[in-house]
Amino acid sequence: MPEQQQDEPQLTYEDAVRIRRESAPLERQLARIVVEAKNGGRSAAQIARDLEYTEGRIYQIIRKHRTEQA
């Protein structure tokens, strides 16, 4: 299990449930958001840094989205 950073707040179970619920729309729309960012001129590397993903994962998301749209 990853270590908690010292400056991170101590989350409760209720916090975790709320955060997961609030993040569901992002998860459903992430591919579209990533593709729009890429088409808008951001590099895959920049998107990866901003969203805390690997660059490879960003390319996977883009490929999957394009396949689903075809």
Short mmCIF file of N, CA, C and O in Angstrom, two decimals:
data_model
loop_
_atom_site.label_atom_id
_atom_site.label_comp_id
_atom_site.label_asym_id
_atom_site.label_seq_id
_atom_site.Cartn_x
_atom_site.Cartn_y
_atom_site.Cartn_z
N MET A 1 0.84 -1.18 0.00
CA MET A 1 0.00 0.00 0.00
C MET A 1 0.89 1.24 0.00
O MET A 1 1.85 1.32 0.76
N PRO A 2 0.57 2.25 -0.86
CA PRO A 2 1.41 3.44 -0.92
C PRO A 2 1.38 4.22 0.39
O PRO A 2 0.37 4.25 1.08
N GLU A 3 2.51 4.86 0.67
CA GLU A 3 2.59 5.68 1.88
C GLU A 3 1.82 6.98 1.70
O GLU A 3 1.73 7.52 0.62
N GLN A 4 1.24 7.47 2.77
CA GLN A 4 0.56 8.76 2.75
C GLN A 4 1.61 9.85 2.88
O GLN A 4 2.55 9.75 3.67
N GLN A 5 1.47 10.89 2.07
CA GLN A 5 2.36 12.03 2.16
C GLN A 5 2.03 12.81 3.43
O GLN A 5 0.88 12.87 3.85
N GLN A 6 3.04 13.44 4.02
CA GLN A 6 2.84 14.16 5.28
C GLN A 6 1.84 15.31 5.16
O GLN A 6 1.12 15.60 6.09
N ASP A 7 1.80 15.97 4.00
CA ASP A 7 0.93 17.13 3.86
C ASP A 7 -0.48 16.76 3.39
O ASP A 7 -1.32 17.63 3.20
N GLU A 8 -0.76 15.47 3.20
CA GLU A 8 -2.08 15.05 2.78
C GLU A 8 -3.03 14.96 3.97
O GLU A 8 -2.64 14.53 5.05
N PRO A 9 -4.28 15.35 3.75
CA PRO A 9 -5.25 15.23 4.85
C PRO A 9 -5.59 13.77 5.12
O PRO A 9 -5.49 12.92 4.23
N GLN A 10 -5.95 13.47 6.32
CA GLN A 10 -6.37 12.12 6.71
C GLN A 10 -7.83 11.96 6.27
O GLN A 10 -8.72 12.58 6.82
N LEU A 11 -8.06 11.16 5.23
CA LEU A 11 -9.41 10.97 4.71
C LEU A 11 -10.14 9.88 5.47
O LEU A 11 -9.53 8.92 5.94
N THR A 12 -11.44 10.01 5.53
CA THR A 12 -12.29 9.00 6.16
C THR A 12 -12.93 8.13 5.09
O THR A 12 -12.85 8.43 3.89
N TYR A 13 -13.59 7.08 5.51
CA TYR A 13 -14.34 6.24 4.59
C TYR A 13 -15.39 7.07 3.85
O TYR A 13 -15.55 6.95 2.63
N GLU A 14 -16.08 7.91 4.57
CA GLU A 14 -17.10 8.77 3.97
C GLU A 14 -16.49 9.70 2.92
O GLU A 14 -17.09 9.94 1.87
N ASP A 15 -15.30 10.21 3.19
CA ASP A 15 -14.59 11.03 2.20
C ASP A 15 -14.32 10.22 0.93
O ASP A 15 -14.52 10.71 -0.17
N ALA A 16 -13.87 9.01 1.10
CA ALA A 16 -13.55 8.14 -0.03
C ALA A 16 -14.79 7.87 -0.88
O ALA A 16 -14.74 7.91 -2.11
N VAL A 17 -15.92 7.59 -0.22
CA VAL A 17 -17.17 7.35 -0.94
C VAL A 17 -17.56 8.60 -1.73
O VAL A 17 -17.91 8.53 -2.92
N ARG A 18 -17.49 9.76 -1.11
CA ARG A 18 -17.86 11.01 -1.77
C ARG A 18 -16.93 11.30 -2.95
O ARG A 18 -17.40 11.64 -4.04
N ILE A 19 -15.65 11.12 -2.77
CA ILE A 19 -14.68 11.38 -3.84
C ILE A 19 -14.92 10.44 -5.02
O ILE A 19 -14.90 10.87 -6.17
N ARG A 20 -15.15 9.17 -4.75
CA ARG A 20 -15.42 8.22 -5.84
C ARG A 20 -16.68 8.61 -6.58
O ARG A 20 -16.73 8.57 -7.81
N ARG A 21 -17.72 8.99 -5.86
CA ARG A 21 -18.97 9.41 -6.50
C ARG A 21 -18.75 10.64 -7.37
O ARG A 21 -19.25 10.73 -8.48
N GLU A 22 -18.01 11.60 -6.84
CA GLU A 22 -17.76 12.84 -7.56
C GLU A 22 -16.84 12.63 -8.76
O GLU A 22 -16.89 13.40 -9.72
N SER A 23 -16.01 11.59 -8.71
CA SER A 23 -15.07 11.36 -9.82
C SER A 23 -15.68 10.53 -10.94
O SER A 23 -15.09 10.43 -12.02
N ALA A 24 -16.85 9.95 -10.74
CA ALA A 24 -17.47 9.11 -11.76
C ALA A 24 -17.68 9.85 -13.09
O ALA A 24 -17.35 9.31 -14.14
N PRO A 25 -18.18 11.10 -13.09
CA PRO A 25 -18.33 11.80 -14.37
C PRO A 25 -16.98 12.00 -15.08
O PRO A 25 -16.91 11.90 -16.30
N LEU A 26 -15.94 12.26 -14.33
CA LEU A 26 -14.61 12.42 -14.93
C LEU A 26 -14.18 11.12 -15.58
O LEU A 26 -13.68 11.12 -16.72
N GLU A 27 -14.36 10.01 -14.90
CA GLU A 27 -13.97 8.72 -15.46
C GLU A 27 -14.70 8.44 -16.77
O GLU A 27 -14.11 7.95 -17.72
N ARG A 28 -15.99 8.76 -16.81
CA ARG A 28 -16.79 8.52 -18.02
C ARG A 28 -16.39 9.44 -19.17
O ARG A 28 -16.51 9.08 -20.33
N GLN A 29 -15.90 10.63 -18.86
CA GLN A 29 -15.61 11.62 -19.88
C GLN A 29 -14.12 11.81 -20.15
O GLN A 29 -13.74 12.62 -21.01
N LEU A 30 -13.28 11.08 -19.45
CA LEU A 30 -11.84 11.30 -19.54
C LEU A 30 -11.30 11.17 -20.96
O LEU A 30 -10.50 12.00 -21.40
N ALA A 31 -11.73 10.16 -21.70
CA ALA A 31 -11.22 9.97 -23.06
C ALA A 31 -11.53 11.19 -23.92
O ALA A 31 -10.65 11.70 -24.62
N ARG A 32 -12.75 11.67 -23.87
CA ARG A 32 -13.12 12.84 -24.65
C ARG A 32 -12.29 14.05 -24.24
O ARG A 32 -11.79 14.81 -25.08
N ILE A 33 -12.11 14.23 -22.95
CA ILE A 33 -11.34 15.37 -22.43
C ILE A 33 -9.89 15.30 -22.91
O ILE A 33 -9.32 16.30 -23.35
N VAL A 34 -9.29 14.12 -22.85
CA VAL A 34 -7.90 13.94 -23.28
C VAL A 34 -7.77 14.22 -24.78
O VAL A 34 -6.86 14.93 -25.20
N VAL A 35 -8.68 13.69 -25.58
CA VAL A 35 -8.63 13.91 -27.03
C VAL A 35 -8.81 15.39 -27.35
O VAL A 35 -8.09 15.95 -28.19
N GLU A 36 -9.73 16.05 -26.68
CA GLU A 36 -9.92 17.48 -26.91
C GLU A 36 -8.67 18.28 -26.54
O GLU A 36 -8.30 19.22 -27.24
N ALA A 37 -8.03 17.90 -25.45
CA ALA A 37 -6.79 18.58 -25.05
C ALA A 37 -5.70 18.37 -26.09
O ALA A 37 -4.98 19.31 -26.46
N LYS A 38 -5.57 17.15 -26.57
CA LYS A 38 -4.56 16.83 -27.59
C LYS A 38 -4.86 17.58 -28.88
O LYS A 38 -3.97 18.19 -29.48
N ASN A 39 -6.12 17.56 -29.31
CA ASN A 39 -6.50 18.28 -30.52
C ASN A 39 -6.37 19.79 -30.36
O ASN A 39 -6.21 20.51 -31.34
N GLY A 40 -6.42 20.25 -29.12
CA GLY A 40 -6.28 21.68 -28.83
C GLY A 40 -4.83 22.14 -28.74
O GLY A 40 -4.56 23.30 -28.43
N GLY A 41 -3.90 21.24 -28.97
CA GLY A 41 -2.50 21.64 -29.01
C GLY A 41 -1.64 21.19 -27.85
O GLY A 41 -0.43 21.42 -27.85
N ARG A 42 -2.23 20.56 -26.86
CA ARG A 42 -1.41 20.07 -25.75
C ARG A 42 -0.71 18.77 -26.16
O ARG A 42 -1.31 17.95 -26.85
N SER A 43 0.49 18.60 -25.72
CA SER A 43 1.22 17.37 -26.03
C SER A 43 0.75 16.26 -25.09
O SER A 43 0.22 16.52 -24.00
N ALA A 44 0.96 15.03 -25.52
CA ALA A 44 0.62 13.89 -24.67
C ALA A 44 1.42 13.96 -23.38
O ALA A 44 0.91 13.63 -22.31
N ALA A 45 2.66 14.41 -23.47
CA ALA A 45 3.50 14.53 -22.28
C ALA A 45 2.92 15.53 -21.29
O ALA A 45 2.89 15.28 -20.08
N GLN A 46 2.44 16.66 -21.80
CA GLN A 46 1.85 17.68 -20.93
C GLN A 46 0.56 17.17 -20.28
O GLN A 46 0.33 17.36 -19.09
N ILE A 47 -0.29 16.54 -21.08
CA ILE A 47 -1.53 15.97 -20.55
C ILE A 47 -1.21 14.96 -19.46
O ILE A 47 -1.84 14.95 -18.39
N ALA A 48 -0.23 14.10 -19.73
CA ALA A 48 0.16 13.08 -18.75
C ALA A 48 0.62 13.72 -17.45
O ALA A 48 0.22 13.30 -16.36
N ARG A 49 1.45 14.74 -17.55
CA ARG A 49 1.93 15.43 -16.34
C ARG A 49 0.77 16.06 -15.58
O ARG A 49 0.66 15.92 -14.36
N ASP A 50 -0.10 16.73 -16.31
CA ASP A 50 -1.21 17.44 -15.66
C ASP A 50 -2.19 16.49 -14.98
O ASP A 50 -2.72 16.80 -13.91
N LEU A 51 -2.44 15.34 -15.61
CA LEU A 51 -3.42 14.39 -15.08
C LEU A 51 -2.79 13.27 -14.25
O LEU A 51 -3.49 12.39 -13.76
N GLU A 52 -1.46 13.31 -14.14
CA GLU A 52 -0.71 12.31 -13.37
C GLU A 52 -0.91 10.89 -13.91
O GLU A 52 -1.18 9.94 -13.18
N TYR A 53 -0.79 10.78 -15.24
CA TYR A 53 -0.77 9.50 -15.94
C TYR A 53 0.57 9.39 -16.64
O TYR A 53 1.29 10.38 -16.76
N THR A 54 0.87 8.21 -17.17
CA THR A 54 2.05 8.09 -18.02
C THR A 54 1.67 8.55 -19.42
O THR A 54 0.49 8.53 -19.80
N GLU A 55 2.66 8.93 -20.18
CA GLU A 55 2.41 9.32 -21.57
C GLU A 55 1.84 8.15 -22.35
O GLU A 55 0.94 8.33 -23.18
N GLY A 56 2.33 6.95 -22.07
CA GLY A 56 1.81 5.76 -22.73
C GLY A 56 0.33 5.56 -22.45
O GLY A 56 -0.44 5.17 -23.34
N ARG A 57 -0.09 5.82 -21.23
CA ARG A 57 -1.52 5.68 -20.88
C ARG A 57 -2.36 6.70 -21.63
O ARG A 57 -3.46 6.39 -22.08
N ILE A 58 -1.83 7.90 -21.82
CA ILE A 58 -2.56 8.92 -22.57
C ILE A 58 -2.77 8.45 -24.01
O ILE A 58 -3.87 8.55 -24.55
N TYR A 59 -1.74 7.89 -24.62
CA TYR A 59 -1.88 7.37 -25.98
C TYR A 59 -2.87 6.21 -26.04
O TYR A 59 -3.63 6.10 -26.99
N GLN A 60 -2.89 5.37 -25.02
CA GLN A 60 -3.88 4.28 -24.97
C GLN A 60 -5.30 4.85 -24.93
O GLN A 60 -6.19 4.36 -25.62
N ILE A 61 -5.51 5.85 -24.11
CA ILE A 61 -6.83 6.48 -23.98
C ILE A 61 -7.25 7.07 -25.33
O ILE A 61 -8.39 6.89 -25.76
N ILE A 62 -6.33 7.75 -26.00
CA ILE A 62 -6.64 8.36 -27.29
C ILE A 62 -6.99 7.29 -28.33
O ILE A 62 -7.99 7.41 -29.05
N ARG A 63 -6.17 6.24 -28.41
CA ARG A 63 -6.44 5.16 -29.38
C ARG A 63 -7.79 4.51 -29.12
O ARG A 63 -8.56 4.28 -30.06
N LYS A 64 -8.08 4.21 -27.86
CA LYS A 64 -9.35 3.57 -27.53
C LYS A 64 -10.51 4.47 -27.90
O LYS A 64 -11.50 4.02 -28.48
N HIS A 65 -10.41 5.74 -27.61
CA HIS A 65 -11.49 6.69 -27.93
C HIS A 65 -11.71 6.75 -29.44
O HIS A 65 -12.85 6.70 -29.90
N ARG A 66 -10.63 6.83 -30.20
CA ARG A 66 -10.75 6.91 -31.67
C ARG A 66 -11.36 5.63 -32.22
O ARG A 66 -12.17 5.68 -33.15
N THR A 67 -10.99 4.48 -31.67
CA THR A 67 -11.56 3.20 -32.11
C THR A 67 -13.05 3.16 -31.83
O THR A 67 -13.85 2.72 -32.67
N GLU A 68 -13.45 3.62 -30.67
CA GLU A 68 -14.86 3.62 -30.29
C GLU A 68 -15.67 4.60 -31.13
O GLU A 68 -16.87 4.38 -31.35
N GLN A 69 -15.05 5.68 -31.60
CA GLN A 69 -15.75 6.68 -32.40
C GLN A 69 -15.87 6.28 -33.87
O GLN A 69 -16.69 6.83 -34.59
N ALA A 70 -15.03 5.33 -34.30
CA ALA A 70 -15.02 4.92 -35.73
C ALA A 70 -16.20 4.02 -36.07
O ALA A 70 -16.86 3.44 -35.31
#
